[in-house]
Amino acid sequence: MSMDPVKIVIRFADGRIEKGYSQDFFPNKPVFHRLKKLPPRGSANEKEIRVSDLKAVFFVKTFAGNPDYKERKRFVEGDVVQGRKAEVVFADGEILQGSVLGYDPEVAGFFLFPPDPKSNNLRVFVINSAIKKFRFLDDESAQKTRKDDYQCLIPETRGKLLMVTDEERTLLRLVLARVMETDGGREYIVAKLGDAYLQIAADLLKAMESD
């Protein structure tokens, strides 16, 4: 059984990357073949790939991509997706967001669809053994409340959780302002704490500066 050839970028768990084509990748198969070029098929042109050795398989539009386009890696408010929004943290620390139609940690892997419709990736097959953490983003949003996120801004608790002294308050205001001024600082907050904490940081900074 074979399918039409598709362009794939294979990322191995040990960091290696290979590009090529596949005509026999199926999610429930432990092996598939990577073709260097099309045609022909044959032992000199194809290589057997074991799914257990991989981190992920990227199904791409082109091998070169578009270096001038800055792809959006995360969801933004208003995004409408098929399935459920999810976030994957790989064992090497890389984080991917996307939508999933189904997730079962007991099988080899699952498909993740990128949040940016203009992404060069059509879909990504994520290998379960290569990830450290999986979470549904909609579940997390539903479980949080404003009081949970903004407890440090509530008048009766302000000064007790984060700002114990005036000196610490001054230091936090200075550091947080510098972090929020840069794209790298905001991305670090998102990577370590999640998207919700960007708004928390902005509100916290505003509250401190208004005192």
Tab-separated table of C-alpha atoms in Angstrom:
chain	number	residue	atom	x	y	z
A	1	MET	CA	0.000	0.000	0.000
A	2	SER	CA	1.429	3.394	-0.965
A	3	MET	CA	0.277	6.979	-1.265
A	4	ASP	CA	1.244	9.944	-3.402
A	5	PRO	CA	4.752	11.156	-2.551
A	6	VAL	CA	4.900	13.895	0.057
A	7	LYS	CA	7.758	16.185	1.069
A	8	ILE	CA	9.023	15.486	4.582
A	9	VAL	CA	11.648	16.834	6.939
A	10	ILE	CA	12.635	14.174	9.461
A	11	ARG	CA	14.011	15.256	12.818
A	12	PHE	CA	15.686	12.484	14.774
A	13	ALA	CA	15.781	12.327	18.569
A	14	ASP	CA	19.579	12.683	18.446
A	15	GLY	CA	19.361	15.980	16.540
A	16	ARG	CA	19.948	14.754	12.983
A	17	ILE	CA	17.783	16.124	10.176
A	18	GLU	CA	17.008	14.505	6.837
A	19	LYS	CA	14.851	15.718	3.948
A	20	GLY	CA	13.192	13.763	1.209
A	21	TYR	CA	9.957	12.179	0.087
A	22	SER	CA	7.793	9.393	1.425
A	23	GLN	CA	5.145	7.220	-0.151
A	24	ASP	CA	4.540	4.828	2.712
A	25	PHE	CA	4.280	6.856	5.939
A	26	PHE	CA	1.346	5.809	8.089
A	27	PRO	CA	0.882	6.729	11.774
A	28	ASN	CA	0.450	3.141	12.930
A	29	LYS	CA	3.527	1.737	11.140
A	30	PRO	CA	6.829	1.352	13.029
A	31	VAL	CA	8.886	2.017	9.874
A	32	PHE	CA	8.611	3.950	6.631
A	33	HIS	CA	10.969	4.895	3.816
A	34	ARG	CA	12.592	8.197	2.983
A	35	LEU	CA	13.282	8.702	-0.712
A	36	LYS	CA	16.115	11.024	-1.718
A	37	LYS	CA	14.428	11.954	-4.971
A	38	LEU	CA	11.541	11.043	-7.259
A	39	PRO	CA	11.674	8.887	-9.250
A	40	PRO	CA	12.968	6.158	-9.111
A	41	ARG	CA	12.455	3.872	-6.161
A	42	GLY	CA	15.156	1.408	-5.257
A	43	SER	CA	17.662	0.476	-2.594
A	44	ALA	CA	20.081	3.226	-3.643
A	45	ASN	CA	17.401	5.886	-3.438
A	46	GLU	CA	15.505	4.930	-0.295
A	47	LYS	CA	16.295	4.542	3.368
A	48	GLU	CA	14.286	2.766	6.049
A	49	ILE	CA	13.325	5.047	8.940
A	50	ARG	CA	12.327	3.682	12.354
A	51	VAL	CA	9.699	5.851	14.040
A	52	SER	CA	11.143	5.027	17.477
A	53	ASP	CA	14.351	6.891	16.504
A	54	LEU	CA	12.531	10.126	15.737
A	55	LYS	CA	11.454	13.343	17.380
A	56	ALA	CA	8.972	14.453	14.709
A	57	VAL	CA	8.176	14.271	11.010
A	58	PHE	CA	7.331	17.587	9.318
A	59	PHE	CA	5.164	17.447	6.214
A	60	VAL	CA	6.158	20.561	4.292
A	61	LYS	CA	5.064	22.590	1.280
A	62	THR	CA	8.626	23.179	0.122
A	63	PHE	CA	12.047	22.134	1.372
A	64	ALA	CA	13.396	25.686	1.208
A	65	GLY	CA	10.468	27.389	2.944
A	66	ASN	CA	10.186	31.189	2.828
A	67	PRO	CA	13.093	32.793	4.710
A	68	ASP	CA	11.477	36.249	4.399
A	69	TYR	CA	8.296	35.195	6.198
A	70	LYS	CA	8.221	35.276	9.998
A	71	GLU	CA	5.997	32.379	10.953
A	72	ARG	CA	3.652	32.739	13.913
A	73	LYS	CA	4.454	29.854	16.250
A	74	ARG	CA	1.687	30.390	18.795
A	75	PHE	CA	-2.037	30.913	18.863
A	76	VAL	CA	-3.486	34.395	19.207
A	77	GLU	CA	-6.891	35.458	20.427
A	78	GLY	CA	-9.556	34.806	17.816
A	79	ASP	CA	-7.873	31.844	16.122
A	80	VAL	CA	-10.430	29.284	14.970
A	81	VAL	CA	-9.117	25.752	14.632
A	82	GLN	CA	-10.315	22.261	13.887
A	83	GLY	CA	-9.866	20.026	16.889
A	84	ARG	CA	-8.306	21.338	20.098
A	85	LYS	CA	-5.451	23.740	20.755
A	86	ALA	CA	-2.464	22.035	22.359
A	87	GLU	CA	1.128	22.615	23.370
A	88	VAL	CA	3.972	20.117	23.208
A	89	VAL	CA	7.233	20.390	25.140
A	90	PHE	CA	9.908	18.102	23.692
A	91	ALA	CA	12.571	16.430	25.800
A	92	ASP	CA	15.176	18.792	24.289
A	93	GLY	CA	13.190	21.836	25.451
A	94	GLU	CA	11.636	22.869	22.132
A	95	ILE	CA	7.993	23.978	22.388
A	96	LEU	CA	5.391	23.637	19.635
A	97	GLN	CA	1.798	24.778	19.625
A	98	GLY	CA	-0.848	23.523	17.249
A	99	SER	CA	-4.235	21.906	16.971
A	100	VAL	CA	-4.878	18.184	17.333
A	101	LEU	CA	-7.796	16.062	16.224
A	102	GLY	CA	-6.885	13.301	18.660
A	103	TYR	CA	-4.262	12.534	21.271
A	104	ASP	CA	-3.376	9.168	22.795
A	105	PRO	CA	-0.118	8.866	24.776
A	106	GLU	CA	-0.179	5.087	24.344
A	107	VAL	CA	0.353	5.114	20.569
A	108	ALA	CA	3.440	6.073	18.577
A	109	GLY	CA	2.457	9.677	17.977
A	110	PHE	CA	-0.119	12.188	16.784
A	111	PHE	CA	-0.562	14.919	14.181
A	112	LEU	CA	-0.153	18.564	15.194
A	113	PHE	CA	-1.393	21.286	12.813
A	114	PRO	CA	0.428	24.651	13.010
A	115	PRO	CA	-1.366	27.770	14.321
A	116	ASP	CA	-0.221	29.862	11.338
A	117	PRO	CA	-2.140	28.937	8.153
A	118	LYS	CA	0.753	30.369	6.114
A	119	SER	CA	3.286	28.051	7.749
A	120	ASN	CA	5.505	25.999	5.472
A	121	ASN	CA	4.514	23.016	7.632
A	122	LEU	CA	1.292	21.357	6.552
A	123	ARG	CA	1.269	19.139	9.647
A	124	VAL	CA	3.711	17.591	12.083
A	125	PHE	CA	3.695	14.004	13.304
A	126	VAL	CA	4.964	14.246	16.878
A	127	ILE	CA	6.553	11.144	18.406
A	128	ASN	CA	5.213	10.541	21.916
A	129	SER	CA	8.480	9.096	23.208
A	130	ALA	CA	10.268	12.364	22.321
A	131	ILE	CA	8.059	14.696	24.362
A	132	LYS	CA	8.279	15.680	27.996
A	133	LYS	CA	4.900	17.357	28.389
A	134	PHE	CA	1.612	17.629	26.530
A	135	ARG	CA	-1.256	19.908	27.486
A	136	PHE	CA	-4.512	21.115	25.977
A	137	LEU	CA	-4.528	24.906	25.969
A	138	ASP	CA	-8.310	25.216	26.138
A	139	ASP	CA	-8.421	23.118	29.339
A	140	GLU	CA	-5.919	25.398	31.033
A	141	SER	CA	-7.813	28.542	30.047
A	142	ALA	CA	-11.091	27.138	31.310
A	143	GLN	CA	-9.639	26.186	34.680
A	144	LYS	CA	-8.009	29.549	35.436
A	145	THR	CA	-9.786	32.515	36.959
A	146	ARG	CA	-8.771	36.137	37.193
A	147	LYS	CA	-8.141	35.736	40.908
A	148	ASP	CA	-5.716	32.883	40.235
A	149	ASP	CA	-3.729	34.875	37.671
A	150	TYR	CA	-3.830	38.255	39.374
A	151	GLN	CA	-3.698	37.452	43.055
A	152	CYS	CA	-0.633	39.663	43.474
A	153	LEU	CA	-2.661	42.646	42.224
A	154	ILE	CA	-5.576	42.239	44.633
A	155	PRO	CA	-5.417	45.116	47.159
A	156	GLU	CA	-5.559	42.925	50.254
A	157	THR	CA	-2.646	40.758	49.099
A	158	ARG	CA	-0.495	43.317	47.293
A	159	GLY	CA	2.900	43.633	48.901
A	160	LYS	CA	2.702	40.186	50.466
A	161	LEU	CA	3.307	37.802	47.584
A	162	LEU	CA	5.867	39.414	45.311
A	163	MET	CA	6.795	42.819	46.730
A	164	VAL	CA	7.811	42.328	50.339
A	165	THR	CA	9.738	45.582	50.723
A	166	ASP	CA	9.914	48.908	48.918
A	167	GLU	CA	13.400	48.015	47.676
A	168	GLU	CA	12.170	44.746	46.147
A	169	ARG	CA	9.219	46.557	44.604
A	170	THR	CA	11.571	49.073	42.964
A	171	LEU	CA	13.826	46.310	41.668
A	172	LEU	CA	10.951	44.280	40.242
A	173	ARG	CA	9.486	47.315	38.506
A	174	LEU	CA	12.848	48.115	36.900
A	175	VAL	CA	13.573	44.538	35.767
A	176	LEU	CA	10.050	43.824	34.542
A	177	ALA	CA	9.979	47.030	32.515
A	178	ARG	CA	13.221	46.052	30.756
A	179	VAL	CA	11.974	42.515	30.042
A	180	MET	CA	8.681	43.729	28.574
A	181	GLU	CA	10.466	46.215	26.301
A	182	THR	CA	12.105	43.490	24.178
A	183	ASP	CA	10.714	40.787	21.917
A	184	GLY	CA	13.167	38.329	23.452
A	185	GLY	CA	11.989	39.140	26.955
A	186	ARG	CA	8.344	38.659	26.087
A	187	GLU	CA	9.109	35.409	24.260
A	188	TYR	CA	11.004	34.166	27.324
A	189	ILE	CA	7.955	34.826	29.527
A	190	VAL	CA	5.719	32.926	27.109
A	191	ALA	CA	8.167	30.013	26.814
A	192	LYS	CA	8.605	29.618	30.570
A	193	LEU	CA	5.128	30.507	31.869
A	194	GLY	CA	2.639	30.604	28.991
A	195	ASP	CA	0.818	33.277	26.982
A	196	ALA	CA	-1.433	34.359	29.861
A	197	TYR	CA	1.543	35.706	31.787
A	198	LEU	CA	2.240	38.403	29.206
A	199	GLN	CA	-0.982	40.125	30.248
A	200	ILE	CA	-0.246	39.399	33.910
A	201	ALA	CA	3.170	41.048	33.544
A	202	ALA	CA	1.667	44.068	31.791
A	203	ASP	CA	-1.006	44.503	34.480
A	204	LEU	CA	1.505	44.020	37.265
A	205	LEU	CA	3.840	46.625	35.785
A	206	LYS	CA	0.979	49.068	35.299
A	207	ALA	CA	-0.173	48.565	38.889
A	208	MET	CA	3.321	49.198	40.281
A	209	GLU	CA	3.912	52.268	38.126
A	210	SER	CA	0.600	53.802	39.211
A	211	ASP	CA	1.467	53.548	42.931
